[in-house]
Tab-separated table of C-alpha atoms in Angstrom:
chain	number	residue	atom	x	y	z
A	254	UNK	CA	-9.503	18.364	10.750
A	255	UNK	CA	-11.399	18.606	7.459
A	256	UNK	CA	-13.213	21.874	8.207
A	257	UNK	CA	-16.285	21.004	6.122
A	258	UNK	CA	-16.560	17.720	8.046
A	259	UNK	CA	-16.460	19.699	11.300
A	260	UNK	CA	-19.320	21.895	10.101
A	261	UNK	CA	-21.214	18.785	8.981
A	262	UNK	CA	-20.754	17.265	12.456
A	263	UNK	CA	-22.004	20.438	14.160
A	264	UNK	CA	-25.023	20.437	11.890
A	265	UNK	CA	-25.790	16.809	12.754
A	266	UNK	CA	-25.301	17.551	16.457
A	267	UNK	CA	-27.968	20.264	16.201
A	268	UNK	CA	-30.273	17.891	14.325
A	269	UNK	CA	-29.782	15.218	17.007
A	270	UNK	CA	-30.625	17.603	19.866
A	271	UNK	CA	-34.238	17.902	20.994
A	272	UNK	CA	-34.606	21.694	21.081
A	273	UNK	CA	-37.240	24.330	20.475
A	274	UNK	CA	-35.079	27.402	21.155
A	275	UNK	CA	-31.413	28.401	21.225
A	276	UNK	CA	-31.010	27.785	24.935
A	277	UNK	CA	-31.923	24.072	24.598
A	278	UNK	CA	-28.809	23.361	22.489
A	279	UNK	CA	-25.511	22.081	23.863
A	280	UNK	CA	-22.782	24.579	24.653
A	281	UNK	CA	-19.933	23.778	22.314
A	282	UNK	CA	-16.294	24.719	22.053
A	283	UNK	CA	-14.790	23.831	18.685
A	284	UNK	CA	-11.137	23.775	17.716
A	285	UNK	CA	-11.040	23.471	13.925
A	286	UNK	CA	-7.365	23.367	12.975
A	287	UNK	CA	-7.033	22.262	9.357
A	288	UNK	CA	-3.242	22.510	9.694
A	289	UNK	CA	-3.060	19.219	11.643
A	290	UNK	CA	-0.625	17.051	9.652
A	291	UNK	CA	-2.253	14.685	7.163
A	292	UNK	CA	-3.284	11.497	8.967
A	293	UNK	CA	-2.915	9.085	6.054
A	294	UNK	CA	0.553	10.398	5.168
A	295	UNK	CA	1.618	9.945	8.805
A	296	UNK	CA	0.254	6.382	8.920
A	297	UNK	CA	2.267	5.586	5.804
A	298	UNK	CA	5.392	6.975	7.464
A	299	UNK	CA	5.540	9.731	4.853
A	300	UNK	CA	4.700	12.695	7.071
A	301	UNK	CA	4.825	14.047	10.611
A	302	UNK	CA	2.630	12.508	13.294
A	303	UNK	CA	-0.558	14.476	13.941
A	304	UNK	CA	-0.478	13.565	17.644
A	305	UNK	CA	1.234	16.722	18.993
A	306	UNK	CA	-1.185	18.938	17.053
A	307	UNK	CA	-4.151	16.842	18.216
A	308	UNK	CA	-3.024	17.150	21.832
A	309	UNK	CA	-2.530	20.923	21.487
A	310	UNK	CA	-5.992	21.281	19.927
A	311	UNK	CA	-7.598	19.135	22.621
A	312	UNK	CA	-5.795	20.918	25.463
A	313	UNK	CA	-7.286	24.181	24.220
A	314	UNK	CA	-10.743	22.647	24.664
A	315	UNK	CA	-9.926	21.231	28.105
A	316	UNK	CA	-8.534	24.602	29.201
A	317	UNK	CA	-11.759	26.200	27.946
A	318	UNK	CA	-13.777	23.937	30.224
A	319	UNK	CA	-14.800	21.031	27.975
A	320	UNK	CA	-16.105	18.046	29.965
A	321	UNK	CA	-16.339	15.744	26.931
A	322	UNK	CA	-14.296	15.663	23.728
A	323	UNK	CA	-15.262	14.201	20.374
A	324	UNK	CA	-13.209	14.206	17.199
A	325	UNK	CA	-15.121	14.017	13.905
A	326	UNK	CA	-12.240	12.533	11.891
A	327	UNK	CA	-12.071	8.758	11.479
A	328	UNK	CA	-8.412	8.444	10.537
A	329	UNK	CA	-7.310	10.544	13.519
A	330	UNK	CA	-8.734	7.773	15.721
A	331	UNK	CA	-5.558	5.824	14.973
A	332	UNK	CA	-4.139	8.147	17.675
A	333	UNK	CA	-7.247	8.030	19.928
A	334	UNK	CA	-5.715	6.160	22.880
A	335	UNK	CA	-2.600	8.338	23.413
A	336	UNK	CA	-4.700	11.450	22.796
A	337	UNK	CA	-7.272	10.463	25.404
A	338	UNK	CA	-4.505	9.628	27.859
A	339	UNK	CA	-2.849	13.025	27.314
A	340	UNK	CA	-6.101	14.985	27.704
A	341	UNK	CA	-7.568	13.178	30.696
A	342	UNK	CA	-11.224	13.961	29.967
A	343	UNK	CA	-13.871	11.578	28.591
A	344	UNK	CA	-13.839	11.082	24.823
A	345	UNK	CA	-16.343	9.214	22.652
A	346	UNK	CA	-14.881	6.955	19.961
A	347	UNK	CA	-16.260	7.685	16.494
A	348	UNK	CA	-15.697	4.162	15.177
A	349	UNK	CA	-17.468	2.545	18.138
A	350	UNK	CA	-20.386	4.921	17.590
A	351	UNK	CA	-20.627	3.923	13.921
A	352	UNK	CA	-20.276	0.194	14.627
A	353	UNK	CA	-22.941	0.419	17.335
A	354	UNK	CA	-25.386	1.927	14.859
A	355	UNK	CA	-24.422	-0.654	12.234
A	356	UNK	CA	-25.172	-3.503	14.633
A	357	UNK	CA	-28.500	-2.009	15.712
A	358	UNK	CA	-29.732	-1.285	12.193
A	359	UNK	CA	-28.059	-3.896	9.986
A	360	UNK	CA	-27.157	-6.716	12.357
A	361	UNK	CA	-24.141	-8.665	11.174
A	362	UNK	CA	-24.835	-8.304	7.437
A	363	UNK	CA	-21.822	-7.967	5.115
A	364	UNK	CA	-20.773	-4.323	5.132
A	365	UNK	CA	-18.755	-2.218	2.738
A	366	UNK	CA	-16.360	0.359	4.126
A	367	UNK	CA	-15.483	3.611	2.401
A	368	UNK	CA	-12.640	5.358	4.191
A	369	UNK	CA	-9.127	6.650	3.780
A	370	UNK	CA	-6.395	4.228	2.882
A	371	UNK	CA	-5.057	4.456	6.451
A	372	UNK	CA	-8.451	3.693	8.014
A	373	UNK	CA	-9.000	0.748	5.666
A	374	UNK	CA	-5.564	-0.827	5.874
A	375	UNK	CA	-4.995	-0.245	9.595
A	376	UNK	CA	-8.057	-2.291	10.529
A	377	UNK	CA	-9.510	0.613	12.503
A	378	UNK	CA	-13.017	-0.667	11.679
A	379	UNK	CA	-12.491	-4.289	10.757
A	380	UNK	CA	-10.516	-5.285	13.863
A	381	UNK	CA	-13.222	-3.817	16.101
A	382	UNK	CA	-15.968	-5.869	14.413
A	383	UNK	CA	-14.346	-9.118	13.231
A	384	UNK	CA	-17.736	-10.908	13.087
A	385	UNK	CA	-18.683	-8.832	10.022
A	386	UNK	CA	-17.850	-10.042	6.494
A	387	UNK	CA	-16.287	-6.770	5.419
A	388	UNK	CA	-16.109	-5.742	1.770
A	389	UNK	CA	-13.135	-3.414	1.463
A	390	UNK	CA	-11.990	-1.299	-1.464
A	391	UNK	CA	-9.000	-2.800	-3.241
A	392	UNK	CA	-5.760	-0.858	-3.524
A	393	UNK	CA	-6.710	0.003	-7.072
A	394	UNK	CA	-10.188	1.217	-6.018
A	395	UNK	CA	-8.671	3.305	-3.240
A	396	UNK	CA	-6.253	4.929	-5.684
A	397	UNK	CA	-8.768	5.386	-8.488
A	398	UNK	CA	-11.939	6.378	-6.641
A	399	UNK	CA	-11.814	6.675	-2.854
A	400	UNK	CA	-8.688	8.771	-2.242
A	401	UNK	CA	-9.406	11.206	-5.098
A	402	UNK	CA	-13.077	11.317	-4.069
A	403	UNK	CA	-12.189	12.389	-0.520
A	404	UNK	CA	-9.651	14.895	-1.859
A	405	UNK	CA	-12.313	16.373	-4.177
A	406	UNK	CA	-14.636	16.982	-1.209
A	407	UNK	CA	-11.769	18.602	0.719
A	408	UNK	CA	-11.149	20.850	-2.304
A	409	UNK	CA	-14.844	21.810	-2.412
A	410	UNK	CA	-15.582	19.908	-5.651
A	411	UNK	CA	-18.577	18.039	-4.256
A	412	UNK	CA	-19.908	16.813	-7.614
A	413	UNK	CA	-16.670	15.015	-8.494
A	414	UNK	CA	-16.420	13.668	-4.969
A	415	UNK	CA	-19.919	12.215	-5.164
A	416	UNK	CA	-19.283	10.613	-8.565
A	417	UNK	CA	-15.996	8.986	-7.515
A	418	UNK	CA	-17.283	7.714	-4.174
A	419	UNK	CA	-20.516	6.390	-5.712
A	420	UNK	CA	-18.399	4.370	-8.168
A	421	UNK	CA	-16.518	2.828	-5.243
A	422	UNK	CA	-19.806	2.088	-3.449
A	423	UNK	CA	-21.150	0.336	-6.550
A	424	UNK	CA	-18.159	-1.957	-6.629
A	425	UNK	CA	-18.560	-2.929	-2.959
A	426	UNK	CA	-22.253	-3.597	-3.547
A	427	UNK	CA	-21.465	-5.829	-6.511
A	428	UNK	CA	-19.198	-7.829	-4.193
A	429	UNK	CA	-21.996	-8.445	-1.693
A	430	UNK	CA	-22.079	-5.458	0.639
A	431	UNK	CA	-25.614	-5.081	2.030
A	432	UNK	CA	-24.832	-1.825	3.806
A	433	UNK	CA	-22.091	0.775	3.628
A	434	UNK	CA	-20.127	2.415	6.407
A	435	UNK	CA	-19.171	5.990	5.499
A	436	UNK	CA	-15.943	5.811	7.483
A	437	UNK	CA	-14.388	9.155	6.581
A	438	UNK	CA	-16.179	12.314	7.653
A	439	UNK	CA	-15.818	13.880	4.201
A	440	UNK	CA	-17.894	11.086	2.638
A	441	UNK	CA	-21.380	11.693	4.133
A	442	UNK	CA	-21.132	15.280	2.909
A	443	UNK	CA	-21.717	13.921	-0.619
A	444	UNK	CA	-22.959	10.325	-0.304
A	445	UNK	CA	-26.251	9.112	1.149
A	446	UNK	CA	-28.235	5.897	0.841
A	447	UNK	CA	-29.753	7.004	-2.453
A	448	UNK	CA	-26.415	7.740	-4.080
A	449	UNK	CA	-24.886	4.566	-2.625
A	450	UNK	CA	-27.949	2.455	-3.554
A	451	UNK	CA	-27.865	0.678	-0.177
A	452	UNK	CA	-28.366	1.568	3.500
A	453	UNK	CA	-25.510	3.660	4.844
A	454	UNK	CA	-24.053	4.109	8.312
A	455	UNK	CA	-23.010	7.748	8.631
A	456	UNK	CA	-20.227	7.738	11.242
A	457	UNK	CA	-20.533	11.518	11.678
A	458	UNK	CA	-24.246	11.316	12.495
A	459	UNK	CA	-23.648	8.316	14.763
A	460	UNK	CA	-21.082	10.297	16.755
A	461	UNK	CA	-23.480	13.245	16.959
A	462	UNK	CA	-26.243	11.023	18.336
A	463	UNK	CA	-23.862	9.400	20.851
A	464	UNK	CA	-22.719	12.848	21.970
A	465	UNK	CA	-26.255	14.069	22.615
A	466	UNK	CA	-27.093	10.810	24.414
A	467	UNK	CA	-23.972	11.082	26.592
A	468	UNK	CA	-24.645	14.694	27.515
A	469	UNK	CA	-28.332	14.271	28.198
A	470	UNK	CA	-27.583	11.048	30.096
A	471	UNK	CA	-30.531	9.229	28.633
A	472	UNK	CA	-28.524	6.137	27.825
A	473	UNK	CA	-25.002	4.885	27.648
A	474	UNK	CA	-23.275	6.204	24.518
A	475	UNK	CA	-22.758	2.827	22.829
A	476	UNK	CA	-25.667	0.978	24.480
B	142	UNK	CA	-25.581	32.496	19.896
B	143	UNK	CA	-28.110	30.863	17.560
B	144	UNK	CA	-26.163	27.623	16.984
B	145	UNK	CA	-27.516	27.080	13.459
B	146	UNK	CA	-26.424	30.625	12.580
B	147	UNK	CA	-22.933	29.798	13.873
B	148	UNK	CA	-22.796	26.734	11.623
B	149	UNK	CA	-24.087	28.841	8.719
B	150	UNK	CA	-21.314	31.380	9.340
B	151	UNK	CA	-18.636	28.661	9.431
B	152	UNK	CA	-19.978	27.275	6.168
B	153	UNK	CA	-19.817	30.714	4.547
B	154	UNK	CA	-16.322	31.233	5.910
B	155	UNK	CA	-15.219	28.028	4.175
B	156	UNK	CA	-16.928	29.131	0.950
B	157	UNK	CA	-15.169	32.504	1.113
B	158	UNK	CA	-11.712	30.954	1.577
B	159	UNK	CA	-9.643	30.147	-1.503
B	160	UNK	CA	-8.565	26.584	-0.708
B	161	UNK	CA	-7.838	23.350	-2.492
B	162	UNK	CA	-7.044	21.228	0.580
B	163	UNK	CA	-7.711	21.185	4.327
B	164	UNK	CA	-4.487	22.954	5.192
B	165	UNK	CA	-5.436	26.065	3.160
B	166	UNK	CA	-8.375	26.823	5.471
B	167	UNK	CA	-8.244	29.206	8.433
B	168	UNK	CA	-7.621	27.780	11.898
B	169	UNK	CA	-10.746	28.501	13.876
B	170	UNK	CA	-11.736	28.400	17.515
B	171	UNK	CA	-15.485	28.576	18.030
B	172	UNK	CA	-17.356	29.187	21.252
B	173	UNK	CA	-21.003	28.369	20.557
B	174	UNK	CA	-22.890	29.023	23.803
B	175	UNK	CA	-26.622	29.051	23.106
B	176	UNK	CA	-27.249	29.814	26.780
B	177	UNK	CA	-26.215	33.474	26.329
B	178	UNK	CA	-29.244	35.471	27.601
B	179	UNK	CA	-31.726	36.527	24.923
B	180	UNK	CA	-30.529	39.769	23.351
B	181	UNK	CA	-33.907	41.219	22.423
B	182	UNK	CA	-35.340	40.558	25.905
B	183	UNK	CA	-32.317	42.304	27.438
B	184	UNK	CA	-32.696	45.307	25.128
B	185	UNK	CA	-36.341	45.580	26.189
B	186	UNK	CA	-35.264	45.541	29.840
B	187	UNK	CA	-37.075	42.252	30.328
B	188	UNK	CA	-34.084	39.965	30.812
B	189	UNK	CA	-30.478	39.796	31.991
B	190	UNK	CA	-27.762	41.520	29.985
B	191	UNK	CA	-25.876	39.139	27.703
B	192	UNK	CA	-22.629	41.099	28.191
B	193	UNK	CA	-21.078	38.995	31.001
B	194	UNK	CA	-21.738	35.796	29.019
B	195	UNK	CA	-20.363	37.396	25.828
B	196	UNK	CA	-17.192	38.449	27.659
B	197	UNK	CA	-16.758	34.962	29.176
B	198	UNK	CA	-17.223	33.371	25.757
B	199	UNK	CA	-14.794	35.788	24.109
B	200	UNK	CA	-12.183	35.384	26.861
B	201	UNK	CA	-12.199	31.653	26.215
B	202	UNK	CA	-11.232	32.405	22.592
B	203	UNK	CA	-8.566	34.920	23.573
B	204	UNK	CA	-7.103	32.473	26.094
B	205	UNK	CA	-7.063	29.867	23.314
B	206	UNK	CA	-4.934	32.154	21.158
B	207	UNK	CA	-7.454	33.926	18.921
B	208	UNK	CA	-5.973	36.985	17.188
B	209	UNK	CA	-9.284	38.159	15.709
B	210	UNK	CA	-12.829	37.744	17.002
B	211	UNK	CA	-16.071	37.873	15.050
B	212	UNK	CA	-19.572	37.394	16.386
B	213	UNK	CA	-22.206	36.143	13.921
B	214	UNK	CA	-25.197	37.583	15.793
B	215	UNK	CA	-26.539	40.992	14.774
B	216	UNK	CA	-28.443	41.861	17.933
B	217	UNK	CA	-25.435	41.055	20.131
B	218	UNK	CA	-23.667	43.951	18.384
B	219	UNK	CA	-25.649	46.271	20.646
B	220	UNK	CA	-22.935	45.270	23.161
B	221	UNK	CA	-20.043	45.329	20.633
B	222	UNK	CA	-18.123	48.287	22.067
B	223	UNK	CA	-17.925	47.164	25.723
B	224	UNK	CA	-17.196	43.624	24.570
B	225	UNK	CA	-14.320	44.710	22.354
B	226	UNK	CA	-12.948	46.860	25.151
B	227	UNK	CA	-13.092	43.944	27.606
B	228	UNK	CA	-11.417	41.486	25.226
B	229	UNK	CA	-8.645	43.709	23.871
B	230	UNK	CA	-8.196	41.901	20.543
B	231	UNK	CA	-9.356	43.078	17.099
B	232	UNK	CA	-13.002	42.416	16.272
B	233	UNK	CA	-14.819	42.916	12.971
B	234	UNK	CA	-18.266	44.543	13.159
B	235	UNK	CA	-20.974	42.497	11.447
B	236	UNK	CA	-23.197	45.494	10.682
B	237	UNK	CA	-20.345	47.452	9.097
B	238	UNK	CA	-19.530	44.420	6.964
B	239	UNK	CA	-23.150	44.183	5.758
B	240	UNK	CA	-23.467	47.927	5.116
B	241	UNK	CA	-20.174	47.915	3.194
B	242	UNK	CA	-21.507	45.205	0.882
B	243	UNK	CA	-24.825	47.032	0.535
B	244	UNK	CA	-23.065	50.215	-0.565
B	245	UNK	CA	-20.827	48.366	-3.048
B	246	UNK	CA	-23.626	46.335	-4.638
B	247	UNK	CA	-26.750	48.504	-4.263
B	248	UNK	CA	-25.452	52.052	-3.823
B	249	UNK	CA	-27.808	54.188	-1.784
B	250	UNK	CA	-31.019	52.562	-3.016
B	251	UNK	CA	-33.914	52.263	-0.542
B	252	UNK	CA	-33.300	49.146	1.533
B	253	UNK	CA	-35.541	46.954	3.613
B	254	UNK	CA	-34.281	45.542	6.881
B	255	UNK	CA	-35.350	42.225	8.342
B	256	UNK	CA	-33.995	41.815	11.860
B	257	UNK	CA	-34.996	41.299	15.467
B	258	UNK	CA	-37.118	43.924	17.131
B	259	UNK	CA	-34.075	45.094	19.116
B	260	UNK	CA	-31.915	45.480	15.994
B	261	UNK	CA	-34.670	47.363	14.161
B	262	UNK	CA	-35.755	49.689	16.952
B	263	UNK	CA	-32.273	50.407	18.350
B	264	UNK	CA	-31.088	51.869	15.045
B	265	UNK	CA	-28.166	49.432	14.912
B	266	UNK	CA	-28.323	49.536	11.095
B	267	UNK	CA	-30.186	52.736	10.349
B	268	UNK	CA	-28.039	55.045	12.488
B	269	UNK	CA	-24.881	53.738	10.807
B	270	UNK	CA	-26.233	54.469	7.302
B	271	UNK	CA	-28.537	57.491	7.633
B	272	UNK	CA	-28.217	58.312	3.920
B	273	UNK	CA	-30.342	55.262	3.067
B	274	UNK	CA	-34.135	55.526	2.838
B	275	UNK	CA	-34.781	52.538	5.071
B	276	UNK	CA	-37.998	50.540	4.855
B	277	UNK	CA	-38.525	48.994	8.284
B	278	UNK	CA	-41.050	46.419	9.449
B	279	UNK	CA	-43.851	47.978	11.466
B	280	UNK	CA	-44.483	46.870	15.033
B	281	UNK	CA	-47.342	44.771	13.740
B	282	UNK	CA	-45.167	43.153	11.038
B	283	UNK	CA	-42.485	42.407	13.593
B	284	UNK	CA	-45.011	40.740	15.886
B	285	UNK	CA	-46.859	38.911	13.131
B	286	UNK	CA	-44.066	37.771	10.823
B	287	UNK	CA	-40.480	38.660	11.731
B	288	UNK	CA	-40.236	37.649	15.388
B	289	UNK	CA	-42.133	34.363	14.916
B	290	UNK	CA	-40.185	33.718	11.688
B	291	UNK	CA	-36.848	34.002	13.506
B	292	UNK	CA	-38.175	31.870	16.380
B	293	UNK	CA	-39.287	29.202	13.898
B	294	UNK	CA	-35.753	28.985	12.450
B	295	UNK	CA	-34.323	28.727	15.966
B	296	UNK	CA	-36.771	25.889	16.663
B	297	UNK	CA	-35.683	24.108	13.481
B	298	UNK	CA	-38.971	24.704	11.607
B	299	UNK	CA	-37.341	26.155	8.498
B	300	UNK	CA	-40.428	25.970	6.258
B	301	UNK	CA	-42.530	28.126	8.598
B	302	UNK	CA	-39.605	30.490	9.091
B	303	UNK	CA	-39.236	30.963	5.346
B	304	UNK	CA	-42.948	31.566	4.837
B	305	UNK	CA	-43.215	34.157	7.622
B	306	UNK	CA	-40.040	36.026	6.659
B	307	UNK	CA	-40.957	36.034	2.951
B	308	UNK	CA	-44.295	37.666	3.875
B	309	UNK	CA	-42.416	40.416	5.718
B	310	UNK	CA	-40.048	40.863	2.755
B	311	UNK	CA	-43.023	41.237	0.406
B	312	UNK	CA	-44.415	44.034	2.511
B	313	UNK	CA	-41.104	45.942	2.529
B	314	UNK	CA	-40.856	45.504	-1.230
B	315	UNK	CA	-44.382	46.866	-1.713
B	316	UNK	CA	-43.263	49.947	0.228
B	317	UNK	CA	-40.365	50.630	-2.108
B	318	UNK	CA	-37.436	48.526	-0.872
B	319	UNK	CA	-35.093	47.767	-3.784
B	320	UNK	CA	-32.877	45.479	-1.761
B	321	UNK	CA	-33.155	43.659	1.547
B	322	UNK	CA	-30.665	43.438	4.391
B	323	UNK	CA	-30.923	40.092	6.170
B	324	UNK	CA	-29.937	41.609	9.506
B	325	UNK	CA	-30.397	38.619	11.790
B	326	UNK	CA	-28.177	35.587	11.260
B	327	UNK	CA	-31.138	33.189	11.428
B	328	UNK	CA	-32.724	34.813	8.357
B	329	UNK	CA	-30.269	33.890	5.546
B	330	UNK	CA	-30.632	30.254	6.627
B	331	UNK	CA	-34.095	30.309	5.011
B	332	UNK	CA	-34.325	33.441	2.847
B	333	UNK	CA	-32.398	34.231	-0.335
B	334	UNK	CA	-32.924	36.645	-3.208
B	335	UNK	CA	-35.352	34.280	-4.916
B	336	UNK	CA	-37.559	33.873	-1.870
B	337	UNK	CA	-37.357	37.616	-1.109
B	338	UNK	CA	-37.937	38.570	-4.789
B	339	UNK	CA	-35.217	41.259	-4.608
B	340	UNK	CA	-31.433	41.418	-4.120
B	341	UNK	CA	-30.431	40.562	-0.570
B	342	UNK	CA	-27.458	41.524	1.572
B	343	UNK	CA	-26.556	38.509	3.678
B	344	UNK	CA	-24.858	39.943	6.771
B	345	UNK	CA	-23.467	36.517	7.687
B	346	UNK	CA	-21.780	36.081	4.302
B	347	UNK	CA	-20.521	39.673	4.392
B	348	UNK	CA	-18.855	39.028	7.756
B	349	UNK	CA	-17.337	35.801	6.424
B	350	UNK	CA	-15.850	37.620	3.420
B	351	UNK	CA	-14.511	40.420	5.652
B	352	UNK	CA	-12.952	37.844	7.955
B	353	UNK	CA	-11.124	36.083	5.138
B	354	UNK	CA	-9.993	39.426	3.717
B	355	UNK	CA	-8.708	40.550	7.118
B	356	UNK	CA	-6.813	37.336	7.742
B	357	UNK	CA	-5.298	37.084	4.291
B	358	UNK	CA	-4.500	40.807	4.359
B	359	UNK	CA	-5.509	41.361	0.782
B	360	UNK	CA	-7.513	44.453	1.597
B	361	UNK	CA	-8.893	46.350	4.548
B	362	UNK	CA	-11.976	44.598	5.959
B	363	UNK	CA	-14.509	47.275	5.066
B	364	UNK	CA	-12.612	48.820	2.113
């Protein structure tokens, strides 16, 4: 949905693919429709549901021959189940990909989560990994740092986005986070482990690696 | 065709779009099929024609509702006319976009051209702008620097690609080039005006700007 996040995902998919020439890369059909209704507004009941637009976008890919669909937008995964049911082709779940990498690299250490208000408050991450002592941004931190930070990235103001999101990361670290899940695909565009001052789980990169693994069949996607 | 070049084009399309939020960006359907037969090999008569694969890829976009098609691969423009005829929707020509920017920014100064052997030897650029005193890589420079430089970018070895292509740029500059057309979409991924030590025309960025102009209707694409 965020078009820069889509480009970032494609870039990470290329990086995750063992290739020495064009023809080694995965054939890809991409539907980048930034007009999909805002996911957080819909979750709040303040805007139209994105589901019809997500289904239309996915159907275009299925009609074009896609045998696997991935969706590099965390918040849109609130509609993952009905979307997958409507499309009828395999889909990989971004949040499961990120949590799988978190478990493999950080065990069950306390984790911070930077994500949209809808992703944080819906439990999209926390309910799928209840064994983790999550450190979540407060309502005030969401309003002051996280939401405007994500909006700055969407508006192309990467420097402001980085500054705001790093401030939020600092606060989660001070409350005990030993690692940080970048749970909105705009966030890894500006924040890495150096800027966050702790190990990060990049959900976009995790989904890219799962996608390559699924396609090349070397292992189960969330193994 | 080169998947990194496709990502580079999408990035430049975002940069060329006046937008402050996701919804301001252009809806985009991308068919990135790195398995399209090698264009230079086909031009040499040493490989299958890419045209059937280009038509299949383009039809997928037309079937998905595309009202304009662009193709961020210079060499593939050797098949532009039959492709456009087969698809029946408007297409913008990458080489015309680059030459339009060259004329606006550099006048009719002598220009170097870095591109695949097929693009250089077919006259794809030179025949469309015969008033320019072109400085072209020799057969030896193509074999020694340009072809391996492009292959290095395709293989993800950006440092080697930059070094090889910068050597070729130096030679064109020493022969009088006052500007350099980056006429293969792998090249601007590693070479800019600093590395080339002269003004460059980035064909990928030129196509992105033409695309935005066409869609927003502010001016004719090659005006």
